[in-house]
């Protein structure tokens, strides 16, 4: 295994100078096992991906059955493939009626790229508005609408015509005009530290978009598929997007993303020019089979409806003087500490004790808790006891 670690640093491109470096040899349910046989309780779901936990038997079965039929046969959009059609139909059945067409891609970032192109193409406008502390991905277009300048400066120039407004500030919405192609927003901010906006803010945003003919894009990549207590987070607020971007948990553990809109809007990508947006592997049959199986399990077991009760257990058990607040909804939570150093030490200590938690890109003073939706009360109690003991050991109280 020492050789494997050496090759990890020798042959794989690194995303940071200090990767966690956990050598995972297997993962099942809530648990990961490393090369030494130590087990870790996963409280972050691979960053909101593994909503059903790892290696769910029904998902694995669906993948194997599709693999026996075929894998990739053609670039997206040309051939009729059963898994793509079935999954798209099922997704549309879970969305408000205006959203009746899905475009499959490979990831959340690609979904954002496609949604931004679609909005510009449909409206004929070029201005795009996003919000402070927003995270929509790291490709060039997605990076352009990121709400944190530190990660953008090294890669400028980016897309022109971008305006960044303060999140959850209704007075700033007057900046949305008839020059604005689209507004893209997370209904609950992820990397900003799980920030839940006021309901009135989102309603005012929807109203201003309708008034100006601006398309409203809701980024549900992290919040979607049951994480917040609803199938999609926008359901909490009684609003309807013009375009929704989805990803992460969408593929049941395999790489898959998508964006959905009304067919009238979506059709503009297919003409003048044709192939206005194209992807080779988008909607890969294995990923669609996995995603469809995962969605059916989620709905049958009503896991999204159980998230609120589990949230209350976390909130009741995570009590300590060094915890300033707990934000979020359902099983998308942020535990805010007094300072960044304490947060990092708690995360590191938890890992040593066999609990995987994480931090946020734009909120280093908070710890991420986003476990698989299958987590049970006894496992929540176990995790919380370890987290509290880690805080006590670090702070000596």
mmCIF file of C-alpha atoms in Angstrom:
data_model
loop_
_atom_site.group_PDB
_atom_site.id
_atom_site.type_symbol
_atom_site.label_atom_id
_atom_site.label_comp_id
_atom_site.label_asym_id
_atom_site.label_seq_id
_atom_site.Cartn_x
_atom_site.Cartn_y
_atom_site.Cartn_z
ATOM 1 C CA UNK A 1 0.000 0.000 0.000
ATOM 2 C CA UNK A 2 2.979 2.293 0.465
ATOM 3 C CA UNK A 3 3.607 1.901 -3.269
ATOM 4 C CA UNK A 4 -0.006 2.832 -4.003
ATOM 5 C CA UNK A 5 0.350 6.025 -1.975
ATOM 6 C CA UNK A 6 3.602 6.808 -3.788
ATOM 7 C CA UNK A 7 1.915 6.301 -7.159
ATOM 8 C CA UNK A 8 -1.043 8.451 -6.045
ATOM 9 C CA UNK A 9 1.314 11.395 -5.685
ATOM 10 C CA UNK A 10 3.440 10.339 -8.635
ATOM 11 C CA UNK A 11 0.851 9.839 -11.368
ATOM 12 C CA UNK A 12 -2.412 11.540 -10.365
ATOM 13 C CA UNK A 13 -2.866 15.291 -10.696
ATOM 14 C CA UNK A 14 -3.439 16.807 -7.250
ATOM 15 C CA UNK A 15 -6.215 19.256 -6.390
ATOM 16 C CA UNK A 16 -4.417 20.580 -3.322
ATOM 17 C CA UNK A 17 -1.067 20.288 -1.555
ATOM 18 C CA UNK A 18 -2.667 18.437 1.345
ATOM 19 C CA UNK A 19 -5.194 15.815 0.156
ATOM 20 C CA UNK A 20 -6.794 13.697 2.877
ATOM 21 C CA UNK A 21 -4.996 10.645 1.522
ATOM 22 C CA UNK A 22 -7.411 8.043 2.862
ATOM 23 C CA UNK A 23 -6.774 4.735 1.046
ATOM 24 C CA UNK A 24 -10.270 3.346 0.479
ATOM 25 C CA UNK A 25 -10.478 -0.351 -0.399
ATOM 26 C CA UNK A 26 -14.231 -0.825 0.009
ATOM 27 C CA UNK A 27 -17.404 1.094 0.781
ATOM 28 C CA UNK A 28 -20.803 -0.251 1.764
ATOM 29 C CA UNK A 29 -23.783 1.532 3.250
ATOM 30 C CA UNK A 30 -22.532 4.278 5.559
ATOM 31 C CA UNK A 31 -19.068 2.830 5.983
ATOM 32 C CA UNK A 32 -15.727 3.129 4.185
ATOM 33 C CA UNK A 33 -12.848 0.781 4.929
ATOM 34 C CA UNK A 34 -9.188 1.717 4.475
ATOM 35 C CA UNK A 35 -6.167 -0.404 3.560
ATOM 36 C CA UNK A 36 -5.529 -1.263 7.229
ATOM 37 C CA UNK A 37 -9.064 -2.477 7.800
ATOM 38 C CA UNK A 38 -10.190 0.593 9.764
ATOM 39 C CA UNK A 39 -13.815 1.619 9.226
ATOM 40 C CA UNK A 40 -15.046 5.184 8.790
ATOM 41 C CA UNK A 41 -18.610 6.465 9.120
ATOM 42 C CA UNK A 42 -19.279 8.669 6.096
ATOM 43 C CA UNK A 43 -21.030 11.878 7.173
ATOM 44 C CA UNK A 44 -20.532 13.729 3.876
ATOM 45 C CA UNK A 45 -21.748 11.239 1.228
ATOM 46 C CA UNK A 46 -18.828 12.007 -1.079
ATOM 47 C CA UNK A 47 -20.115 15.627 -0.963
ATOM 48 C CA UNK A 48 -23.855 14.964 -1.321
ATOM 49 C CA UNK A 49 -23.458 12.168 -3.891
ATOM 50 C CA UNK A 50 -24.149 8.907 -2.064
ATOM 51 C CA UNK A 51 -27.674 9.636 -0.833
ATOM 52 C CA UNK A 52 -28.413 5.904 -0.626
ATOM 53 C CA UNK A 53 -25.048 5.126 0.909
ATOM 54 C CA UNK A 54 -22.388 3.146 -0.909
ATOM 55 C CA UNK A 55 -22.930 0.075 -3.085
ATOM 56 C CA UNK A 56 -26.679 -0.214 -2.631
ATOM 57 C CA UNK A 57 -27.490 -3.737 -3.876
ATOM 58 C CA UNK A 58 -30.443 -2.671 -6.051
ATOM 59 C CA UNK A 59 -28.366 0.043 -7.702
ATOM 60 C CA UNK A 60 -25.498 -2.377 -8.336
ATOM 61 C CA UNK A 61 -27.969 -4.869 -9.814
ATOM 62 C CA UNK A 62 -29.343 -2.216 -12.202
ATOM 63 C CA UNK A 63 -25.825 -1.304 -13.346
ATOM 64 C CA UNK A 64 -24.915 -4.937 -14.007
ATOM 65 C CA UNK A 65 -28.118 -5.611 -15.935
ATOM 66 C CA UNK A 66 -27.541 -2.593 -18.165
ATOM 67 C CA UNK A 67 -23.885 -3.548 -18.682
ATOM 68 C CA UNK A 68 -25.091 -6.892 -19.997
ATOM 69 C CA UNK A 69 -27.278 -5.062 -22.552
ATOM 70 C CA UNK A 70 -24.828 -2.380 -23.721
ATOM 71 C CA UNK A 71 -22.634 0.471 -22.565
ATOM 72 C CA UNK A 72 -21.888 3.502 -24.773
ATOM 73 C CA UNK A 73 -23.297 3.283 -28.301
ATOM 74 C CA UNK A 74 -23.473 6.873 -29.581
ATOM 75 C CA UNK A 75 -23.095 10.503 -28.562
ATOM 76 C CA UNK A 76 -26.015 11.897 -26.574
ATOM 77 C CA UNK A 77 -29.229 12.738 -28.425
ATOM 78 C CA UNK A 78 -28.972 10.626 -31.572
ATOM 79 C CA UNK A 79 -30.033 7.077 -30.662
ATOM 80 C CA UNK A 80 -33.086 6.042 -28.653
ATOM 81 C CA UNK A 81 -31.723 4.392 -25.515
ATOM 82 C CA UNK A 82 -34.165 2.910 -23.041
ATOM 83 C CA UNK A 83 -32.421 3.968 -19.822
ATOM 84 C CA UNK A 84 -32.112 7.588 -20.957
ATOM 85 C CA UNK A 85 -35.768 7.774 -21.925
ATOM 86 C CA UNK A 86 -37.068 6.068 -18.779
ATOM 87 C CA UNK A 87 -34.969 8.187 -16.445
ATOM 88 C CA UNK A 88 -35.813 11.464 -18.181
ATOM 89 C CA UNK A 89 -39.529 10.621 -18.013
ATOM 90 C CA UNK A 90 -39.262 9.750 -14.306
ATOM 91 C CA UNK A 91 -37.409 12.969 -13.490
ATOM 92 C CA UNK A 92 -39.960 15.093 -15.341
ATOM 93 C CA UNK A 93 -42.701 13.349 -13.403
ATOM 94 C CA UNK A 94 -41.099 14.614 -10.189
ATOM 95 C CA UNK A 95 -40.825 18.231 -11.386
ATOM 96 C CA UNK A 96 -43.455 20.956 -11.936
ATOM 97 C CA UNK A 97 -45.255 20.504 -15.273
ATOM 98 C CA UNK A 98 -43.482 23.355 -17.123
ATOM 99 C CA UNK A 99 -40.215 21.404 -16.733
ATOM 100 C CA UNK A 100 -40.817 18.609 -19.212
ATOM 101 C CA UNK A 101 -37.511 18.089 -21.030
ATOM 102 C CA UNK A 102 -34.168 16.868 -19.655
ATOM 103 C CA UNK A 103 -30.730 17.246 -21.207
ATOM 104 C CA UNK A 104 -28.258 14.729 -19.754
ATOM 105 C CA UNK A 105 -24.590 15.609 -19.244
ATOM 106 C CA UNK A 106 -21.777 14.139 -17.150
ATOM 107 C CA UNK A 107 -21.551 16.416 -14.119
ATOM 108 C CA UNK A 108 -22.992 19.388 -12.276
ATOM 109 C CA UNK A 109 -20.505 21.807 -13.805
ATOM 110 C CA UNK A 110 -21.522 20.697 -17.292
ATOM 111 C CA UNK A 111 -25.175 21.109 -16.351
ATOM 112 C CA UNK A 112 -24.460 24.719 -15.406
ATOM 113 C CA UNK A 113 -22.591 25.307 -18.664
ATOM 114 C CA UNK A 114 -25.527 23.960 -20.653
ATOM 115 C CA UNK A 115 -28.083 25.952 -18.655
ATOM 116 C CA UNK A 116 -26.199 29.234 -19.145
ATOM 117 C CA UNK A 117 -25.917 28.608 -22.890
ATOM 118 C CA UNK A 118 -29.589 27.730 -23.081
ATOM 119 C CA UNK A 119 -30.642 30.935 -21.302
ATOM 120 C CA UNK A 120 -28.533 33.116 -23.589
ATOM 121 C CA UNK A 121 -29.746 31.300 -26.680
ATOM 122 C CA UNK A 122 -33.431 31.465 -25.753
ATOM 123 C CA UNK A 123 -33.530 35.084 -24.559
ATOM 124 C CA UNK A 124 -31.013 36.573 -27.002
ATOM 125 C CA UNK A 125 -29.511 38.397 -24.020
ATOM 126 C CA UNK A 126 -25.989 38.161 -22.607
ATOM 127 C CA UNK A 127 -26.072 39.458 -19.029
ATOM 128 C CA UNK A 128 -25.974 36.796 -16.309
ATOM 129 C CA UNK A 129 -26.536 37.372 -12.591
ATOM 130 C CA UNK A 130 -25.378 35.213 -9.693
ATOM 131 C CA UNK A 131 -24.727 35.756 -5.994
ATOM 132 C CA UNK A 132 -21.970 36.163 -3.427
ATOM 133 C CA UNK A 133 -20.503 32.931 -2.036
ATOM 134 C CA UNK A 134 -22.171 30.959 -4.834
ATOM 135 C CA UNK A 135 -20.561 27.774 -6.098
ATOM 136 C CA UNK A 136 -21.710 26.362 -9.436
ATOM 137 C CA UNK A 137 -18.641 24.399 -10.564
ATOM 138 C CA UNK A 138 -15.114 25.063 -11.775
ATOM 139 C CA UNK A 139 -15.298 25.009 -15.579
ATOM 140 C CA UNK A 140 -14.928 28.427 -17.216
ATOM 141 C CA UNK A 141 -18.586 29.352 -17.458
ATOM 142 C CA UNK A 142 -19.421 27.961 -14.027
ATOM 143 C CA UNK A 143 -16.365 29.678 -12.580
ATOM 144 C CA UNK A 144 -17.525 32.960 -14.089
ATOM 145 C CA UNK A 145 -20.684 32.902 -11.953
ATOM 146 C CA UNK A 146 -18.872 31.786 -8.817
ATOM 147 C CA UNK A 147 -19.439 34.225 -5.972
ATOM 148 C CA UNK A 148 -15.917 34.202 -4.537
ATOM 149 C CA UNK A 149 -13.171 36.215 -6.186
ATOM 150 C CA UNK A 150 -10.191 34.378 -4.678
ATOM 151 C CA UNK A 151 -10.769 31.286 -6.810
ATOM 152 C CA UNK A 152 -11.463 33.320 -9.957
ATOM 153 C CA UNK A 153 -8.563 35.789 -10.152
ATOM 154 C CA UNK A 154 -5.914 33.305 -11.413
ATOM 155 C CA UNK A 155 -8.130 32.330 -14.356
ATOM 156 C CA UNK A 156 -9.347 35.682 -15.622
ATOM 157 C CA UNK A 157 -10.502 36.827 -18.116
ATOM 158 C CA UNK A 158 -13.716 34.833 -17.715
ATOM 159 C CA UNK A 159 -17.175 35.326 -19.243
ATOM 160 C CA UNK A 160 -18.122 38.995 -19.695
ATOM 161 C CA UNK A 161 -21.466 40.415 -18.607
ATOM 162 C CA UNK A 162 -21.578 38.807 -15.160
ATOM 163 C CA UNK A 163 -23.081 40.608 -12.169
ATOM 164 C CA UNK A 164 -22.687 39.267 -8.635
ATOM 165 C CA UNK A 165 -25.397 40.368 -6.192
ATOM 166 C CA UNK A 166 -25.508 39.911 -2.400
ATOM 167 C CA UNK A 167 -27.243 36.664 -1.458
ATOM 168 C CA UNK A 168 -30.501 36.975 0.457
ATOM 169 C CA UNK A 169 -30.778 40.747 -0.142
ATOM 170 C CA UNK A 170 -34.141 41.560 -1.739
ATOM 171 C CA UNK A 171 -33.205 45.198 -2.370
ATOM 172 C CA UNK A 172 -30.456 44.086 -4.768
ATOM 173 C CA UNK A 173 -32.916 42.303 -7.051
ATOM 174 C CA UNK A 174 -33.690 45.566 -8.874
ATOM 175 C CA UNK A 175 -30.429 44.932 -10.735
ATOM 176 C CA UNK A 176 -32.265 42.246 -12.697
ATOM 177 C CA UNK A 177 -33.447 43.964 -15.877
ATOM 178 C CA UNK A 178 -34.620 43.298 -19.413
ATOM 179 C CA UNK A 179 -30.949 42.982 -20.335
ATOM 180 C CA UNK A 180 -30.569 39.946 -18.063
ATOM 181 C CA UNK A 181 -30.637 36.557 -19.750
ATOM 182 C CA UNK A 182 -30.771 34.578 -16.528
ATOM 183 C CA UNK A 183 -30.252 34.540 -12.806
ATOM 184 C CA UNK A 184 -28.573 31.445 -11.384
ATOM 185 C CA UNK A 185 -28.928 30.718 -7.685
ATOM 186 C CA UNK A 186 -28.681 27.888 -5.172
ATOM 187 C CA UNK A 187 -31.970 27.577 -3.246
ATOM 188 C CA UNK A 188 -29.728 26.732 -0.281
ATOM 189 C CA UNK A 189 -26.089 27.721 -0.633
ATOM 190 C CA UNK A 190 -23.687 24.801 -0.354
ATOM 191 C CA UNK A 191 -20.069 25.948 -0.285
ATOM 192 C CA UNK A 192 -21.116 29.239 1.292
ATOM 193 C CA UNK A 193 -21.710 27.249 4.459
ATOM 194 C CA UNK A 194 -25.254 25.910 4.015
ATOM 195 C CA UNK A 195 -27.013 29.284 3.937
ATOM 196 C CA UNK A 196 -30.807 29.090 3.855
ATOM 197 C CA UNK A 197 -32.321 32.252 2.343
ATOM 198 C CA UNK A 198 -35.510 33.939 3.440
ATOM 199 C CA UNK A 199 -38.591 32.553 1.716
ATOM 200 C CA UNK A 200 -39.605 36.100 0.775
ATOM 201 C CA UNK A 201 -36.255 36.637 -0.941
ATOM 202 C CA UNK A 202 -36.765 33.717 -3.303
ATOM 203 C CA UNK A 203 -40.361 34.729 -3.980
ATOM 204 C CA UNK A 204 -39.206 38.283 -4.773
ATOM 205 C CA UNK A 205 -36.512 36.877 -7.055
ATOM 206 C CA UNK A 206 -39.039 34.792 -8.971
ATOM 207 C CA UNK A 207 -41.330 37.824 -9.312
ATOM 208 C CA UNK A 208 -38.552 40.088 -10.642
ATOM 209 C CA UNK A 209 -37.472 37.446 -13.158
ATOM 210 C CA UNK A 210 -41.018 37.103 -14.464
ATOM 211 C CA UNK A 211 -41.386 40.886 -14.651
ATOM 212 C CA UNK A 212 -38.254 41.287 -16.776
ATOM 213 C CA UNK A 213 -38.530 38.111 -18.873
ATOM 214 C CA UNK A 214 -35.383 36.749 -17.223
ATOM 215 C CA UNK A 215 -34.948 32.997 -16.907
ATOM 216 C CA UNK A 216 -34.560 31.737 -13.355
ATOM 217 C CA UNK A 217 -32.016 28.917 -13.045
ATOM 218 C CA UNK A 218 -32.094 27.019 -9.763
ATOM 219 C CA UNK A 219 -28.912 25.096 -9.046
ATOM 220 C CA UNK A 220 -30.114 21.951 -7.259
ATOM 221 C CA UNK A 221 -26.905 20.025 -7.864
ATOM 222 C CA UNK A 222 -26.124 19.685 -4.159
ATOM 223 C CA UNK A 223 -29.635 20.120 -2.725
ATOM 224 C CA UNK A 224 -31.509 17.835 -5.091
ATOM 225 C CA UNK A 225 -32.790 14.281 -4.715
ATOM 226 C CA UNK A 226 -33.999 14.463 -1.150
ATOM 227 C CA UNK A 227 -31.151 16.027 0.775
ATOM 228 C CA UNK A 228 -33.104 18.910 2.336
ATOM 229 C CA UNK A 229 -36.313 17.109 3.273
ATOM 230 C CA UNK A 230 -38.014 17.672 -0.076
ATOM 231 C CA UNK A 231 -37.153 15.990 -3.341
ATOM 232 C CA UNK A 232 -35.892 19.404 -4.502
ATOM 233 C CA UNK A 233 -35.148 22.365 -2.250
ATOM 234 C CA UNK A 234 -37.238 24.858 -4.250
ATOM 235 C CA UNK A 235 -40.331 22.962 -3.063
ATOM 236 C CA UNK A 236 -39.833 24.497 0.390
ATOM 237 C CA UNK A 237 -40.507 27.948 -1.044
ATOM 238 C CA UNK A 238 -43.347 27.452 -3.504
ATOM 239 C CA UNK A 239 -41.410 28.739 -6.517
ATOM 240 C CA UNK A 240 -40.882 27.224 -9.962
ATOM 241 C CA UNK A 241 -37.653 27.646 -11.931
ATOM 242 C CA UNK A 242 -37.427 28.092 -15.682
ATOM 243 C CA UNK A 243 -34.348 25.854 -15.698
ATOM 244 C CA UNK A 244 -33.070 23.498 -13.024
ATOM 245 C CA UNK A 245 -29.562 22.032 -12.861
ATOM 246 C CA UNK A 246 -29.051 18.643 -11.233
ATOM 247 C CA UNK A 247 -26.119 16.339 -10.522
ATOM 248 C CA UNK A 248 -24.231 14.702 -7.615
ATOM 249 C CA UNK A 249 -26.805 12.266 -6.133
ATOM 250 C CA UNK A 250 -28.576 12.088 -9.493
ATOM 251 C CA UNK A 251 -26.445 9.187 -10.779
ATOM 252 C CA UNK A 252 -26.754 6.917 -7.749
ATOM 253 C CA UNK A 253 -22.982 7.020 -7.299
ATOM 254 C CA UNK A 254 -22.022 7.194 -10.988
ATOM 255 C CA UNK A 255 -21.125 10.408 -12.874
ATOM 256 C CA UNK A 256 -24.249 12.085 -14.196
ATOM 257 C CA UNK A 257 -25.686 15.584 -14.431
ATOM 258 C CA UNK A 258 -28.471 17.309 -16.262
ATOM 259 C CA UNK A 259 -30.552 20.395 -16.774
ATOM 260 C CA UNK A 260 -34.311 20.508 -17.251
ATOM 261 C CA UNK A 261 -36.596 23.144 -18.753
ATOM 262 C CA UNK A 262 -39.759 23.470 -20.792
ATOM 263 C CA UNK A 263 -39.474 21.805 -24.197
ATOM 264 C CA UNK A 264 -40.120 25.137 -25.948
ATOM 265 C CA UNK A 265 -37.036 26.601 -24.271
ATOM 266 C CA UNK A 266 -34.905 23.473 -24.613
ATOM 267 C CA UNK A 267 -35.683 23.141 -28.325
ATOM 268 C CA UNK A 268 -33.581 26.217 -29.115
ATOM 269 C CA UNK A 269 -30.403 24.162 -28.602
ATOM 270 C CA UNK A 270 -31.346 21.857 -31.488
ATOM 271 C CA UNK A 271 -31.699 24.415 -34.267
ATOM 272 C CA UNK A 272 -29.851 27.396 -35.772
ATOM 273 C CA UNK A 273 -27.329 25.931 -35.310
ATOM 274 C CA UNK A 274 -28.148 22.263 -34.859
ATOM 275 C CA UNK A 275 -26.026 20.650 -32.151
ATOM 276 C CA UNK A 276 -26.035 23.932 -30.233
ATOM 277 C CA UNK A 277 -24.998 21.880 -27.226
ATOM 278 C CA UNK A 278 -23.486 18.428 -27.483
ATOM 279 C CA UNK A 279 -21.854 15.837 -25.233
ATOM 280 C CA UNK A 280 -20.299 12.474 -26.010
ATOM 281 C CA UNK A 281 -20.964 10.613 -22.769
ATOM 282 C CA UNK A 282 -23.895 12.580 -21.318
ATOM 283 C CA UNK A 283 -26.655 10.231 -20.204
ATOM 284 C CA UNK A 284 -24.378 7.199 -20.302
ATOM 285 C CA UNK A 285 -26.638 4.135 -20.110
ATOM 286 C CA UNK A 286 -24.905 2.714 -17.023
ATOM 287 C CA UNK A 287 -25.260 6.050 -15.207
ATOM 288 C CA UNK A 288 -28.917 6.406 -16.177
ATOM 289 C CA UNK A 289 -29.658 2.863 -15.023
ATOM 290 C CA UNK A 290 -27.970 3.595 -11.722
ATOM 291 C CA UNK A 291 -29.733 6.951 -11.347
ATOM 292 C CA UNK A 292 -33.175 5.565 -12.161
ATOM 293 C CA UNK A 293 -32.764 2.733 -9.654
ATOM 294 C CA UNK A 294 -31.584 5.175 -6.982
ATOM 295 C CA UNK A 295 -34.503 7.533 -7.560
ATOM 296 C CA UNK A 296 -37.035 4.694 -7.370
ATOM 297 C CA UNK A 297 -35.545 3.523 -4.064
ATOM 298 C CA UNK A 298 -35.544 7.056 -2.676
ATOM 299 C CA UNK A 299 -39.204 7.552 -3.548
ATOM 300 C CA UNK A 300 -40.365 4.081 -2.451
ATOM 301 C CA UNK A 301 -38.680 4.357 0.948
ATOM 302 C CA UNK A 302 -39.605 8.065 1.269
ATOM 303 C CA UNK A 303 -36.095 8.843 2.460
ATOM 304 C CA UNK A 304 -36.470 12.553 1.695
ATOM 305 C CA UNK A 305 -39.477 12.763 3.994
ATOM 306 C CA UNK A 306 -37.460 11.271 6.865
ATOM 307 C CA UNK A 307 -34.611 13.788 6.587
ATOM 308 C CA UNK A 308 -36.296 16.434 8.745
ATOM 309 C CA UNK A 309 -36.656 14.071 11.717
ATOM 310 C CA UNK A 310 -33.000 13.075 11.408
ATOM 311 C CA UNK A 311 -32.011 16.742 11.244
ATOM 312 C CA UNK A 312 -33.706 17.307 14.605
ATOM 313 C CA UNK A 313 -31.681 14.485 16.164
ATOM 314 C CA UNK A 314 -28.415 16.031 14.965
ATOM 315 C CA UNK A 315 -29.464 19.433 16.295
ATOM 316 C CA UNK A 316 -30.469 17.988 19.666
ATOM 317 C CA UNK A 317 -27.211 16.073 20.180
ATOM 318 C CA UNK A 318 -24.639 18.523 18.828
ATOM 319 C CA UNK A 319 -24.520 20.803 21.862
ATOM 320 C CA UNK A 320 -21.283 22.455 23.003
ATOM 321 C CA UNK A 321 -20.222 25.963 24.010
ATOM 322 C CA UNK A 322 -17.802 26.135 21.044
ATOM 323 C CA UNK A 323 -20.588 25.485 18.533
ATOM 324 C CA UNK A 324 -22.005 28.882 17.570
ATOM 325 C CA UNK A 325 -24.897 27.621 15.474
ATOM 326 C CA UNK A 326 -26.135 24.835 13.231
ATOM 327 C CA UNK A 327 -27.517 25.909 9.841
ATOM 328 C CA UNK A 328 -29.294 24.077 7.083
ATOM 329 C CA UNK A 329 -32.270 21.879 6.309
ATOM 330 C CA UNK A 330 -32.760 18.139 6.372
ATOM 331 C CA UNK A 331 -29.439 16.332 6.082
ATOM 332 C CA UNK A 332 -27.591 19.312 4.637
ATOM 333 C CA UNK A 333 -26.096 20.951 7.717
ATOM 334 C CA UNK A 334 -23.257 23.266 8.711
ATOM 335 C CA UNK A 335 -21.841 23.294 12.243
ATOM 336 C CA UNK A 336 -20.364 26.744 12.840
ATOM 337 C CA UNK A 337 -17.416 27.089 15.246
ATOM 338 C CA UNK A 338 -15.773 30.095 16.837
ATOM 339 C CA UNK A 339 -12.827 30.093 14.433
ATOM 340 C CA UNK A 340 -11.244 28.340 11.466
ATOM 341 C CA UNK A 341 -8.442 26.702 13.439
ATOM 342 C CA UNK A 342 -10.859 24.962 15.814
ATOM 343 C CA UNK A 343 -12.988 23.764 12.902
ATOM 344 C CA UNK A 344 -9.994 22.218 11.156
ATOM 345 C CA UNK A 345 -8.806 20.507 14.330
ATOM 346 C CA UNK A 346 -12.245 19.008 14.947
ATOM 347 C CA UNK A 347 -12.427 17.693 11.378
ATOM 348 C CA UNK A 348 -8.969 16.131 11.671
ATOM 349 C CA UNK A 349 -9.711 14.638 15.092
ATOM 350 C CA UNK A 350 -12.980 13.157 13.846
ATOM 351 C CA UNK A 351 -11.179 11.435 10.976
ATOM 352 C CA UNK A 352 -8.738 9.845 13.431
ATOM 353 C CA UNK A 353 -11.746 8.639 15.418
ATOM 354 C CA UNK A 354 -13.394 7.130 12.327
ATOM 355 C CA UNK A 355 -15.883 9.859 11.429
ATOM 356 C CA UNK A 356 -15.647 11.605 8.042
ATOM 357 C CA UNK A 357 -16.748 15.244 8.085
ATOM 358 C CA UNK A 358 -15.552 18.124 5.935
ATOM 359 C CA UNK A 359 -15.277 21.903 5.514
ATOM 360 C CA UNK A 360 -16.733 24.445 3.067
ATOM 361 C CA UNK A 361 -14.889 26.325 0.328
ATOM 362 C CA UNK A 362 -16.256 29.732 1.314
ATOM 363 C CA UNK A 363 -16.889 29.139 5.021
ATOM 364 C CA UNK A 364 -13.803 27.616 6.682
ATOM 365 C CA UNK A 365 -15.233 28.167 10.179
ATOM 366 C CA UNK A 366 -18.001 25.597 9.599
ATOM 367 C CA UNK A 367 -18.020 21.804 9.390
ATOM 368 C CA UNK A 368 -20.119 19.959 6.816
ATOM 369 C CA UNK A 369 -22.555 17.240 7.841
ATOM 370 C CA UNK A 370 -24.378 15.620 4.905
ATOM 371 C CA UNK A 371 -24.657 11.882 5.557
ATOM 372 C CA UNK A 372 -26.408 9.363 3.329
ATOM 373 C CA UNK A 373 -30.170 9.625 3.734
ATOM 374 C CA UNK A 374 -30.262 6.007 4.938
ATOM 375 C CA UNK A 375 -28.536 6.913 8.215
ATOM 376 C CA UNK A 376 -30.391 5.631 11.294
ATOM 377 C CA UNK A 377 -30.875 7.181 14.719
ATOM 378 C CA UNK A 378 -28.305 4.935 16.390
ATOM 379 C CA UNK A 379 -25.693 5.921 13.825
ATOM 380 C CA UNK A 380 -26.513 9.606 14.265
ATOM 381 C CA UNK A 381 -26.076 9.210 18.039
ATOM 382 C CA UNK A 382 -22.755 7.431 17.524
ATOM 383 C CA UNK A 383 -21.498 10.130 15.149
ATOM 384 C CA UNK A 384 -22.590 12.992 17.400
ATOM 385 C CA UNK A 385 -20.943 11.432 20.460
ATOM 386 C CA UNK A 386 -17.654 11.184 18.555
ATOM 387 C CA UNK A 387 -17.904 14.782 17.317
ATOM 388 C CA UNK A 388 -18.599 16.109 20.823
ATOM 389 C CA UNK A 389 -15.761 14.053 22.293
ATOM 390 C CA UNK A 390 -13.432 15.436 19.606
ATOM 391 C CA UNK A 391 -14.399 19.002 20.515
ATOM 392 C CA UNK A 392 -13.881 18.277 24.216
ATOM 393 C CA UNK A 393 -10.457 16.754 23.645
ATOM 394 C CA UNK A 394 -9.324 19.726 21.585
ATOM 395 C CA UNK A 395 -10.726 22.377 23.925
ATOM 396 C CA UNK A 396 -10.153 20.404 27.157
ATOM 397 C CA UNK A 397 -13.764 20.963 28.285
#
